[in-house]
PDB file of C-alpha atoms and ligand atoms in Angstrom:
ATOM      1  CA  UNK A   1     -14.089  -9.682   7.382  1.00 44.00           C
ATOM      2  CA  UNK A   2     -16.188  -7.244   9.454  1.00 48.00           C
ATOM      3  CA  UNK A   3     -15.972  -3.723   8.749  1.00 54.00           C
ATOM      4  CA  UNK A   4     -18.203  -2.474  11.630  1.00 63.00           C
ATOM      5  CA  UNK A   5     -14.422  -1.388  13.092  1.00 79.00           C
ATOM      6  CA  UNK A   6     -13.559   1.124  15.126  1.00 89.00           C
ATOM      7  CA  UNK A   7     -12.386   4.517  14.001  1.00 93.00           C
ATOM      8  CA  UNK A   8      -9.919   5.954  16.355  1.00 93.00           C
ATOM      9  CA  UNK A   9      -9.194   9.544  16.409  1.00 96.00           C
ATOM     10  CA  UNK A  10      -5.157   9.946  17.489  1.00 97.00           C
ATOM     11  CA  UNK A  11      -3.399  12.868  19.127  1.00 97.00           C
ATOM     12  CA  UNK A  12      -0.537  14.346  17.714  1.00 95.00           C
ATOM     13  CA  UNK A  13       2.201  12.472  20.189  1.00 97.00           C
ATOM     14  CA  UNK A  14       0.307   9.291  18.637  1.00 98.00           C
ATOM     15  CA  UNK A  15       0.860  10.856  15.202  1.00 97.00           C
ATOM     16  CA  UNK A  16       4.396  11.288  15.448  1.00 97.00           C
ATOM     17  CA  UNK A  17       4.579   7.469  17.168  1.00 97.00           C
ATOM     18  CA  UNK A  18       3.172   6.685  13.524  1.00 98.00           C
ATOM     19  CA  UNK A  19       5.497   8.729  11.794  1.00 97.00           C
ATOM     20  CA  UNK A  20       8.221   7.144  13.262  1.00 97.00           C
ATOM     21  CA  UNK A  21       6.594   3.633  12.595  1.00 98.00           C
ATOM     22  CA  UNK A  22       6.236   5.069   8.916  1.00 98.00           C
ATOM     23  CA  UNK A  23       9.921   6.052   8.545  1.00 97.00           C
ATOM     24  CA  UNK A  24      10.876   2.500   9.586  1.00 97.00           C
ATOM     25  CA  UNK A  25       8.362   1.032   6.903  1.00 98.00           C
ATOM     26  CA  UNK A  26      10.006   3.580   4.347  1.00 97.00           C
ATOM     27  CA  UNK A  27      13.098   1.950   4.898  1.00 97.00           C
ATOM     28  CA  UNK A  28      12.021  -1.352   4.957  1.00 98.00           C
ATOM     29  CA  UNK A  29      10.519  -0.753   1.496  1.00 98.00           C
ATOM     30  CA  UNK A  30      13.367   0.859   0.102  1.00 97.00           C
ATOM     31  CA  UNK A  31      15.490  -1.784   0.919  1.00 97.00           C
ATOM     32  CA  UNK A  32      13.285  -4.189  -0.653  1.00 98.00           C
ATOM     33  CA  UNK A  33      13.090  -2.307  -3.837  1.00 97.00           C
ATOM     34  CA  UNK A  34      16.810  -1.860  -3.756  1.00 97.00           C
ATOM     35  CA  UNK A  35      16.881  -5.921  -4.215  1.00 98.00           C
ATOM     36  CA  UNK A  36      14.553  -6.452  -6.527  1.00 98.00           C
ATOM     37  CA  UNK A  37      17.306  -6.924  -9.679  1.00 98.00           C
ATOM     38  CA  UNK A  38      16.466  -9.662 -12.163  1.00 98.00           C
ATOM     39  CA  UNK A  39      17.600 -13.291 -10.725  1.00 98.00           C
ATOM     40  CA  UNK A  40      16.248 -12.076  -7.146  1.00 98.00           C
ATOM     41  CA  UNK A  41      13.665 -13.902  -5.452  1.00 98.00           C
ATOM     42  CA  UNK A  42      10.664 -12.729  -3.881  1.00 98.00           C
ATOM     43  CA  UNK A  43      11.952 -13.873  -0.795  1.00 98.00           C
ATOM     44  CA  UNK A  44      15.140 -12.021  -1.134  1.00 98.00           C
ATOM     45  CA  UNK A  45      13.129  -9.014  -1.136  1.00 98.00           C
ATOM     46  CA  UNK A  46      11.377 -10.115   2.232  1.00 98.00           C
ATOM     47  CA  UNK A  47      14.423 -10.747   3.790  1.00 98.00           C
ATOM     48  CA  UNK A  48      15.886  -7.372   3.187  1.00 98.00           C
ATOM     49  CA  UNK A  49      12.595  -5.671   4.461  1.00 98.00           C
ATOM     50  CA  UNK A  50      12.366  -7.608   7.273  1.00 98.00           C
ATOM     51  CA  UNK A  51      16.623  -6.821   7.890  1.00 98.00           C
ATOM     52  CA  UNK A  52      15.890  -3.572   8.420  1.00 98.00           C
ATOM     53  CA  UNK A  53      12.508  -4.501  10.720  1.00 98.00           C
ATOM     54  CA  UNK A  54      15.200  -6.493  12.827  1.00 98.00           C
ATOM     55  CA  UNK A  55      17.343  -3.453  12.714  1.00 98.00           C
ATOM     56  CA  UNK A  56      14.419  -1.265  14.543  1.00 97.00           C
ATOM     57  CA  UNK A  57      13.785  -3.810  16.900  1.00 97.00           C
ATOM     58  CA  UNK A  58      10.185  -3.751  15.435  1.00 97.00           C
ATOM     59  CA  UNK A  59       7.884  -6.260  14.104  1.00 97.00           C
ATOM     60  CA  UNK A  60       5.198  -6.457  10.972  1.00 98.00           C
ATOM     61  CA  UNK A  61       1.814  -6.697  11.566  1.00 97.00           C
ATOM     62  CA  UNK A  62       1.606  -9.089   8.564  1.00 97.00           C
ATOM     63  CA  UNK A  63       3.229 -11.917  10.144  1.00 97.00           C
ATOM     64  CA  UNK A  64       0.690 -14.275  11.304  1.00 97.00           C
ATOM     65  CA  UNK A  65      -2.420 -11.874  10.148  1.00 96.00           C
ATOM     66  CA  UNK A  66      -5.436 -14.030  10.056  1.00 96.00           C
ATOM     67  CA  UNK A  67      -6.755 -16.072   7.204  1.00 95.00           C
ATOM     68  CA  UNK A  68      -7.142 -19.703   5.675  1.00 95.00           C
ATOM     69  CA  UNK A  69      -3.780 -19.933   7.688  1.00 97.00           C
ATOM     70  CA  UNK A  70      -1.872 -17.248   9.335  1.00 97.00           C
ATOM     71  CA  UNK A  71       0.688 -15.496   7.239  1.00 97.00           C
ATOM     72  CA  UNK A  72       3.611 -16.717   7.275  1.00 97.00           C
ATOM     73  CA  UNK A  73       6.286 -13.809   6.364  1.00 98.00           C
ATOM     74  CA  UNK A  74       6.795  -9.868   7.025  1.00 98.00           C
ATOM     75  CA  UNK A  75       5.996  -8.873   3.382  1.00 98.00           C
ATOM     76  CA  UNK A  76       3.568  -8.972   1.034  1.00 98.00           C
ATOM     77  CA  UNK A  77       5.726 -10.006  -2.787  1.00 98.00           C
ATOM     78  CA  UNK A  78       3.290  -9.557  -5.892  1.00 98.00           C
ATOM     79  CA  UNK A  79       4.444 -10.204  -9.380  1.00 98.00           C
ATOM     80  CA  UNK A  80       3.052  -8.687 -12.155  1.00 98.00           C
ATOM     81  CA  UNK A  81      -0.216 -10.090 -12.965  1.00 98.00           C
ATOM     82  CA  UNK A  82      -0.245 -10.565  -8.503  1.00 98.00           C
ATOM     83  CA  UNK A  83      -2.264  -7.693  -7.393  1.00 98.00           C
ATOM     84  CA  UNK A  84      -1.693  -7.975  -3.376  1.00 98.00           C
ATOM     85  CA  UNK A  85      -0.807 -10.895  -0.839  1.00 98.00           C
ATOM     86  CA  UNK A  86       1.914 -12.605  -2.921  1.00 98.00           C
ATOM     87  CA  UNK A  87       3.542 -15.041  -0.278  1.00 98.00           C
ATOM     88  CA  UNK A  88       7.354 -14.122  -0.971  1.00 98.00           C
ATOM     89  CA  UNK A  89       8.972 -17.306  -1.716  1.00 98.00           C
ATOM     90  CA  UNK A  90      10.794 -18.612  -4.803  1.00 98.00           C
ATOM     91  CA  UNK A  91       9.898 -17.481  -7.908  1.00 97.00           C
ATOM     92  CA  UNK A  92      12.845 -15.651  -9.319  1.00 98.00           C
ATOM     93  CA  UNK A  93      12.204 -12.059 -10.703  1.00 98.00           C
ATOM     94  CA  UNK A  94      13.192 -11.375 -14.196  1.00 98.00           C
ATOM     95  CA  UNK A  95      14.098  -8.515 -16.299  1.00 98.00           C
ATOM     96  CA  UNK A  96      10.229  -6.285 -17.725  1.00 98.00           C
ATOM     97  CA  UNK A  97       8.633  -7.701 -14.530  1.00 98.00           C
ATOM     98  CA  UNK A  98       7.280  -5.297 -12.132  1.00 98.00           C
ATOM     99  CA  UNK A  99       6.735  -5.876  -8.552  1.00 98.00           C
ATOM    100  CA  UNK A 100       4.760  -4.677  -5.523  1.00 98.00           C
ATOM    101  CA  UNK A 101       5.737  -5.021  -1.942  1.00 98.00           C
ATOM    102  CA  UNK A 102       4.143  -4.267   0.922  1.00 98.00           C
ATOM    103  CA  UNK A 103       4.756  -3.758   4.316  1.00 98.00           C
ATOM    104  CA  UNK A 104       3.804  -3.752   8.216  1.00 98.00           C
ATOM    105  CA  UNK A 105       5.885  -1.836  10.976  1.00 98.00           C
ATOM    106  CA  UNK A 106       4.284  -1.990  14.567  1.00 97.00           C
ATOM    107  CA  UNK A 107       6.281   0.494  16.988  1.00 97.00           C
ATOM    108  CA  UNK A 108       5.193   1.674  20.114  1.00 97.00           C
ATOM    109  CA  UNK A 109       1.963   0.156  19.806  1.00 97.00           C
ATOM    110  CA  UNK A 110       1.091   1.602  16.699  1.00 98.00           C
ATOM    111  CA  UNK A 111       0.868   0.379  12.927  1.00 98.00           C
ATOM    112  CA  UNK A 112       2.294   1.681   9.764  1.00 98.00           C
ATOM    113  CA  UNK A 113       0.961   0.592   6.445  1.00 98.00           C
ATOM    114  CA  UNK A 114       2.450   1.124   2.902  1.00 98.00           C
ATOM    115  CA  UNK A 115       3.155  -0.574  -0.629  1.00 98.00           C
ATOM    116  CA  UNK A 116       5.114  -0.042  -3.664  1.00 98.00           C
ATOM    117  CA  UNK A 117       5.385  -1.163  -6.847  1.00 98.00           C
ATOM    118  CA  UNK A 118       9.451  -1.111  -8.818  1.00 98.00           C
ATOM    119  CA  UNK A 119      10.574  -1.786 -11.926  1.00 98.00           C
ATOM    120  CA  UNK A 120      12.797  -5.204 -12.517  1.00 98.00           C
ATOM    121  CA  UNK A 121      15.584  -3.646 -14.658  1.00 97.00           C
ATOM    122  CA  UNK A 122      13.660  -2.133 -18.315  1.00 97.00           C
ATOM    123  CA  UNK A 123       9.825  -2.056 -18.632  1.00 98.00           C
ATOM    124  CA  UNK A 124       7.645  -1.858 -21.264  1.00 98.00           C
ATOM    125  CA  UNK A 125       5.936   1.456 -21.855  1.00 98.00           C
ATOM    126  CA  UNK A 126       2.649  -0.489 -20.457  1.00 98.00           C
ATOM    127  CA  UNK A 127       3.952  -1.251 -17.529  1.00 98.00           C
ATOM    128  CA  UNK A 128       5.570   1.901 -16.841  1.00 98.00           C
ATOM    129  CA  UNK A 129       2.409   3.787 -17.671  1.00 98.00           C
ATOM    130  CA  UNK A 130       0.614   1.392 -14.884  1.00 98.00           C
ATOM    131  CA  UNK A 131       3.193   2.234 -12.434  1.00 98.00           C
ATOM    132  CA  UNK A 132       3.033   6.270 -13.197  1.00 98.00           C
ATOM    133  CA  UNK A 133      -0.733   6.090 -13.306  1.00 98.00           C
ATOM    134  CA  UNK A 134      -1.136   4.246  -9.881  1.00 98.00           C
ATOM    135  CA  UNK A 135       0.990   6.314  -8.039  1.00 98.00           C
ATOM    136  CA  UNK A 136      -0.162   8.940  -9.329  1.00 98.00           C
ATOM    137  CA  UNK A 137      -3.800   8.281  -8.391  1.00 98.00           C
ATOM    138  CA  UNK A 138      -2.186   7.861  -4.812  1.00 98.00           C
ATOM    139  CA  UNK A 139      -1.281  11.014  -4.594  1.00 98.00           C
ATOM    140  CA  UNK A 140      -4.551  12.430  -6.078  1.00 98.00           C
ATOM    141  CA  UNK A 141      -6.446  10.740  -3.859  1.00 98.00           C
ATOM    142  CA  UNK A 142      -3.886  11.743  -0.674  1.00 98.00           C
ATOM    143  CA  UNK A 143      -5.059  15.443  -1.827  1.00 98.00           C
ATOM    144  CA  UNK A 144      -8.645  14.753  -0.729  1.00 98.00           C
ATOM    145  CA  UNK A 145      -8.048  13.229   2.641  1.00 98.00           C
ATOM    146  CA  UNK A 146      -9.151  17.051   3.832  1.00 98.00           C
ATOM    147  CA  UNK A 147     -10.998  18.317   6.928  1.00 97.00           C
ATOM    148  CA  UNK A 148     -15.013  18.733   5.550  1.00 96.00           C
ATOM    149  CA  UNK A 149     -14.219  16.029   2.703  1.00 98.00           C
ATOM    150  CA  UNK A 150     -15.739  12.650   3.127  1.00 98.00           C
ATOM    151  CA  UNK A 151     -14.588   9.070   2.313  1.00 98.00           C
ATOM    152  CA  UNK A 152     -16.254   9.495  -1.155  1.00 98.00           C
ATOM    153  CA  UNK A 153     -14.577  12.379  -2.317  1.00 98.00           C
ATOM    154  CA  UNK A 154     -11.206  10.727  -2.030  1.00 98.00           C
ATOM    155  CA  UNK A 155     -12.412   7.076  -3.398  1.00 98.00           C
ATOM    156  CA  UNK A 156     -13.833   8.419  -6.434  1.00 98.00           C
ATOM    157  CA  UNK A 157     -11.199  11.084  -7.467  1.00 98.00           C
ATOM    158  CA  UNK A 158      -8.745   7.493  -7.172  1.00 98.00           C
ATOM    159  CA  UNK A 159     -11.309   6.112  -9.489  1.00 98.00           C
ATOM    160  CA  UNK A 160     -11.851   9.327 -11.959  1.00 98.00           C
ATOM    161  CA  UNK A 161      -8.319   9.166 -12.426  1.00 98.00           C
ATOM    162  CA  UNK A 162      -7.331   5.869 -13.486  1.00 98.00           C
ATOM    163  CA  UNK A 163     -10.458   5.109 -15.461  1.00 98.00           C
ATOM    164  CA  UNK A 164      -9.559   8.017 -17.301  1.00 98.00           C
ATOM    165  CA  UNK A 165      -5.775   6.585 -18.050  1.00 98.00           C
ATOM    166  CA  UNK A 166      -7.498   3.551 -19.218  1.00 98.00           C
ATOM    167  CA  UNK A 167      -7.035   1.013 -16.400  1.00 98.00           C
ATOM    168  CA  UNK A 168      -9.609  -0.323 -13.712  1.00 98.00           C
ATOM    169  CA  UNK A 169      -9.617  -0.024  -9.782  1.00 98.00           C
ATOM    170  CA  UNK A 170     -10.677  -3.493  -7.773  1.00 97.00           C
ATOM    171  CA  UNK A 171     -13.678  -3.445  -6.418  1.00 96.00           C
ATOM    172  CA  UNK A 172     -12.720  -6.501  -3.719  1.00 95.00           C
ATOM    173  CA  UNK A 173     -10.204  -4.919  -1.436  1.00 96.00           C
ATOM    174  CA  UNK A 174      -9.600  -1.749   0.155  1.00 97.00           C
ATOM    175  CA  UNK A 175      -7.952   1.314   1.772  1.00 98.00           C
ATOM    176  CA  UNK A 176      -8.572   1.193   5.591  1.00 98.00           C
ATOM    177  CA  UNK A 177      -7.972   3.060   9.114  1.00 97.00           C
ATOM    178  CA  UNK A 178      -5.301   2.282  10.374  1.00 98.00           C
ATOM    179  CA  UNK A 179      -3.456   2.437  14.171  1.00 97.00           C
ATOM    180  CA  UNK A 180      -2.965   0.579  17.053  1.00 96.00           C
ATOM    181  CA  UNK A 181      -4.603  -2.253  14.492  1.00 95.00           C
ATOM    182  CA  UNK A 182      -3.774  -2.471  10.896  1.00 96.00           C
ATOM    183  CA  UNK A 183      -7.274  -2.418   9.564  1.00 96.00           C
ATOM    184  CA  UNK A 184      -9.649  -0.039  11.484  1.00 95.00           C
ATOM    185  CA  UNK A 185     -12.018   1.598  10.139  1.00 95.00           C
ATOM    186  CA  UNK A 186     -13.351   3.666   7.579  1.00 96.00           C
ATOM    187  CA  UNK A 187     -12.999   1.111   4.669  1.00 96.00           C
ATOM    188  CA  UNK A 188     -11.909   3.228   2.025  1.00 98.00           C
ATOM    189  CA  UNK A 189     -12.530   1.827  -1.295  1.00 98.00           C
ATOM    190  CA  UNK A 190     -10.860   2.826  -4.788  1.00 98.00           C
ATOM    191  CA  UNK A 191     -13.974   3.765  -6.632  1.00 98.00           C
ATOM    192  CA  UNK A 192     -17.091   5.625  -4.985  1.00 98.00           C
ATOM    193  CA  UNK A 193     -19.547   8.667  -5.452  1.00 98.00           C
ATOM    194  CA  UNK A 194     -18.519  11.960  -4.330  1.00 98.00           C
ATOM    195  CA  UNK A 195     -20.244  13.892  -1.440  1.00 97.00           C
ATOM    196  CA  UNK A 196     -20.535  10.076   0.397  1.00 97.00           C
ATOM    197  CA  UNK A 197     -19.478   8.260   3.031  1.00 96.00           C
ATOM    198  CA  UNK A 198     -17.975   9.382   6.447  1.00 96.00           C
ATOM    199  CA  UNK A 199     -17.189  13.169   6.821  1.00 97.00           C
ATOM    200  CA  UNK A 200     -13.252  13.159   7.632  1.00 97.00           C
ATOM    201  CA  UNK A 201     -11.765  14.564  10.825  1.00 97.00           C
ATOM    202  CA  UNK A 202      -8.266  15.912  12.011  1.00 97.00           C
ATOM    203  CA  UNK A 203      -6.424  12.293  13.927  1.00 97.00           C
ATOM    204  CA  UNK A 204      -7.932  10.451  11.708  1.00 98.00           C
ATOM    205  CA  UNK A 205      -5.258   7.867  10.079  1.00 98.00           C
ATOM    206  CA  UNK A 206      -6.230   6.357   6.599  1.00 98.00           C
ATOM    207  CA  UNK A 207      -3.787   3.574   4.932  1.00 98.00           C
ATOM    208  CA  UNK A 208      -4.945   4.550   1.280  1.00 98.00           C
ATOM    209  CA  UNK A 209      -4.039   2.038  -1.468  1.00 98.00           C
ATOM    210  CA  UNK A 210      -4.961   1.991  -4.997  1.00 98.00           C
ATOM    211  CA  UNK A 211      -4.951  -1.032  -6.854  1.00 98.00           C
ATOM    212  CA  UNK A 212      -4.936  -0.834  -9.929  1.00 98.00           C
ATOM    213  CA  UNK A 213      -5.490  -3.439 -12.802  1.00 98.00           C
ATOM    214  CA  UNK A 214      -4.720  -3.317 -16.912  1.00 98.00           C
ATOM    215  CA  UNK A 215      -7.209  -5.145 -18.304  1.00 97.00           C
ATOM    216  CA  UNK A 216     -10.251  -5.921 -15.822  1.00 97.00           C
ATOM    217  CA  UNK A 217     -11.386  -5.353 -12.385  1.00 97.00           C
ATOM    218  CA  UNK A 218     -11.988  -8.669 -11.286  1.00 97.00           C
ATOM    219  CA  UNK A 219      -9.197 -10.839  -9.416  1.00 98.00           C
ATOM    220  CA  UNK A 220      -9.246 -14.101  -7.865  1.00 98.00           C
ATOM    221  CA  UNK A 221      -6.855 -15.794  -5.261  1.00 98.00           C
ATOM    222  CA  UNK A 222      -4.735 -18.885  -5.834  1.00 97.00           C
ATOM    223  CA  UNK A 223      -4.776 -21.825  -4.325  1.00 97.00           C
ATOM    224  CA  UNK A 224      -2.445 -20.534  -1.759  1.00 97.00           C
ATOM    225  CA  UNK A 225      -5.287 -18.555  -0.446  1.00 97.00           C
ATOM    226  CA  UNK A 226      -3.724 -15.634  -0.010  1.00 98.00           C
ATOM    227  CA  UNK A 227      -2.327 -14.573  -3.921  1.00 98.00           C
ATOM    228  CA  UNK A 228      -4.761 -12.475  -5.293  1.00 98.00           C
ATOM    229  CA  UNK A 229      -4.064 -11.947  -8.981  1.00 98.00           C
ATOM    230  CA  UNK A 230      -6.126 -10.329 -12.096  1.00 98.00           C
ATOM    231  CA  UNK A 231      -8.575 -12.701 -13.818  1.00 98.00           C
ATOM    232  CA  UNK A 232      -7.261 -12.112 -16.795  1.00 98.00           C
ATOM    233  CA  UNK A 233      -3.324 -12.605 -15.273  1.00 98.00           C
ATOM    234  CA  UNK A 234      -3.026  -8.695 -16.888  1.00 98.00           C
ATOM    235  CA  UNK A 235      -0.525  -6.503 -15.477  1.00 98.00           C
ATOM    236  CA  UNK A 236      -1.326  -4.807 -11.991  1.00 98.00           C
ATOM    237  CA  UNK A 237       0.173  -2.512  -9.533  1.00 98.00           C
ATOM    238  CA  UNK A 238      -0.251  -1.290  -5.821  1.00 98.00           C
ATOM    239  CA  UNK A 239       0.885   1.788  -4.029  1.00 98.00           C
ATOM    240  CA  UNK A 240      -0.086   2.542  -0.106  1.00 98.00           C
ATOM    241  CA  UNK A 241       0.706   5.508   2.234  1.00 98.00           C
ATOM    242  CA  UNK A 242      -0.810   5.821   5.775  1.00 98.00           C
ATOM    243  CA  UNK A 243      -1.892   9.445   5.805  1.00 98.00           C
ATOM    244  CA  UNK A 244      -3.344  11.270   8.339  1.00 98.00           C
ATOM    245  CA  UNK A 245      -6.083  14.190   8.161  1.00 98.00           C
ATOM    246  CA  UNK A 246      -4.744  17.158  10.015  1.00 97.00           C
ATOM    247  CA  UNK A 247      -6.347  21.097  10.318  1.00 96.00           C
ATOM    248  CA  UNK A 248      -3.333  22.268   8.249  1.00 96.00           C
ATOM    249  CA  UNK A 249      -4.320  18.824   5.645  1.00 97.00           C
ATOM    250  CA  UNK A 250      -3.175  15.591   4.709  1.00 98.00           C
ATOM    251  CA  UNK A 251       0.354  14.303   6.531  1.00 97.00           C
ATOM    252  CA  UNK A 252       1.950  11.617   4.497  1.00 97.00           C
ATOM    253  CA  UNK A 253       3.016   9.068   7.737  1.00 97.00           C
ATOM    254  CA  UNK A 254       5.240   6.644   5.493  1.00 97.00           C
ATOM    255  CA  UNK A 255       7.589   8.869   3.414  1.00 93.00           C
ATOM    256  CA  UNK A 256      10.860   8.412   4.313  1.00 84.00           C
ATOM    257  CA  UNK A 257      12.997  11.461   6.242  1.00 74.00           C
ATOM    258  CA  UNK A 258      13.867  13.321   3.559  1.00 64.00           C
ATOM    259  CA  UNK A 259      11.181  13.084   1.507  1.00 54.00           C
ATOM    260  CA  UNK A 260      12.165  10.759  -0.764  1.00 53.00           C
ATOM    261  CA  UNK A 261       9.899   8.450  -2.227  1.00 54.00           C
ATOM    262  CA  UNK A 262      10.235   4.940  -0.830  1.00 53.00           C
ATOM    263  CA  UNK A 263      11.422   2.776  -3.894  1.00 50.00           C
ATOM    264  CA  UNK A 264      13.174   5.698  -5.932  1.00 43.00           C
ATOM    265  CA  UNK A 265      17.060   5.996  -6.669  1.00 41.00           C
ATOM    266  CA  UNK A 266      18.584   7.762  -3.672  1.00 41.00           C
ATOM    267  CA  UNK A 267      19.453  11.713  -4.065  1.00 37.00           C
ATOM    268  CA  UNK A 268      22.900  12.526  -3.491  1.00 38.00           C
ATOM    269  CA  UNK A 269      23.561  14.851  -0.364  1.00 35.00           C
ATOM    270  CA  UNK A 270      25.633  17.915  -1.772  1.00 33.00           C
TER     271      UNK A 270
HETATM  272 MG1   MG B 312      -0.321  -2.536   3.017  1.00 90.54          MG
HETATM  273 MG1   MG B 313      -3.234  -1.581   3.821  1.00 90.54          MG
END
């Protein structure tokens, strides 16, 4: 994979194109999350992301990507030790596991990127502690994606943070510009040196996406050739928001309406 890509600098109608595209991949992740319930199967969680795709009128970007073979569905399904690019199919989810989906909406020409990772009923304290540390380091990386900051600030205070919780960040696969293609450029890995790397501008659009791992950094992909899991089959997570830099900072594209993170209980309207 080249990453000699293009990085596009959007205007703000553009930006609110991908906000919309972003509210629709919300949804489509909440609705996922909403069926993951022990005795579901990964492809029941597809289905219901790509319901509310349908719904839109929109498709994902995932479907038929590139690789050994195209892809074949709308989601990405991982399963515990499954760090990213879990085909959804049937393997039945079941009570402790925790799962990551990710998603693709293309609307109006335009791409929106973003993952989660949701309990299966009760957790162990580990894997509760993964989740809450690697959405966390979402977030803290989010808070560097600042005019004058460069691509190094933000990977390395992803990095910083969960090395310091105890876990590991891949080194194989990446954050990435994102817009009228899903990966653009700047790569933007989870570890890195601060004060490096591209200086970040207002319009630009980043899909930033820790990955983090419990007990090693190194992964390897099954002989599906698209599953990438943890060498070690330890515990991992993934959580993704396309964000864009803006003069008045960073402008979360994929939260849903409200502000509600995708994947959490719904707050009742008084
Ligand atoms: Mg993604
Ligand atoms: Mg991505």
């Amino acid at each position: 994979m080249s990453w000699e890509r293009q990085i596009s600098i959007k205007s703000s109608r553009e930006l609110e194109i991908m906000r919309v595209a972003g509210q629709i991949n919300a949804e489509a992740l909440q609705a996922a999350s909403d069926a993951a319930i022990p005795g579901a199967t990964t492809a029941d969680l597809n289905a219901a992301a790509e319901a509310v795709l349908k719904k839109h009128g929109v498709i994902s970007p995932f479907y038929k990507y590139p690789g050994a073979y195209p892809y074949p569905t709308s989601t990405t399904v991982s399963v515990n030790e499954e760090l990213v690019h879990g085909i959804p199919g049937s393997r039945i989810l079941k009570e402790g596991d925790i799962v990551s989906i990710d998603c693709g909406a293309f609307y109006e020409g335009f791409v929106a990127d973003s993952a989660i990772t949701v309990p299966v009923g009760h957790i162990s304290n580990l894997a509760q502690k993964l989740l809450d540390v690697t959405e966390k380091s979402l977030y803290v990386g989010i808070e560097k994606m600042v005019v004058g900051n460069r691509v190094g600030d933000v990977s390395f205070a992803i990095q910083d943070y969960v090395e310091n919780q105890g876990f590991f960040v891949t080194r194989e696969y990446t954050g990435h510009g994102v817009g009228r293609e899903m990966h653009e450029g700047p790569q933007v890995p989870n570890y890195g040196t601060p004060g490096r790397g591209l200086l970040l501008r207002p319009g630009m659009t980043i899909a930033l996406e820790p990955m983090v791992l419990v007990g090693t950094p190194a992964t390897r992909v099954l002989k599906d050739q698209w599953t990438v899991i943890s060498f070690d089959r330890s515990l991992t997570a993934h959580f993704e928001h396309s964000v864009a830099v803006t003069e008045n900072g960073p402008m979360i594209l994929t939260l849903l309406e409200n502000n509600e993170k995708p994947g959490r209980k719904k707050v009742e309207k008084v």
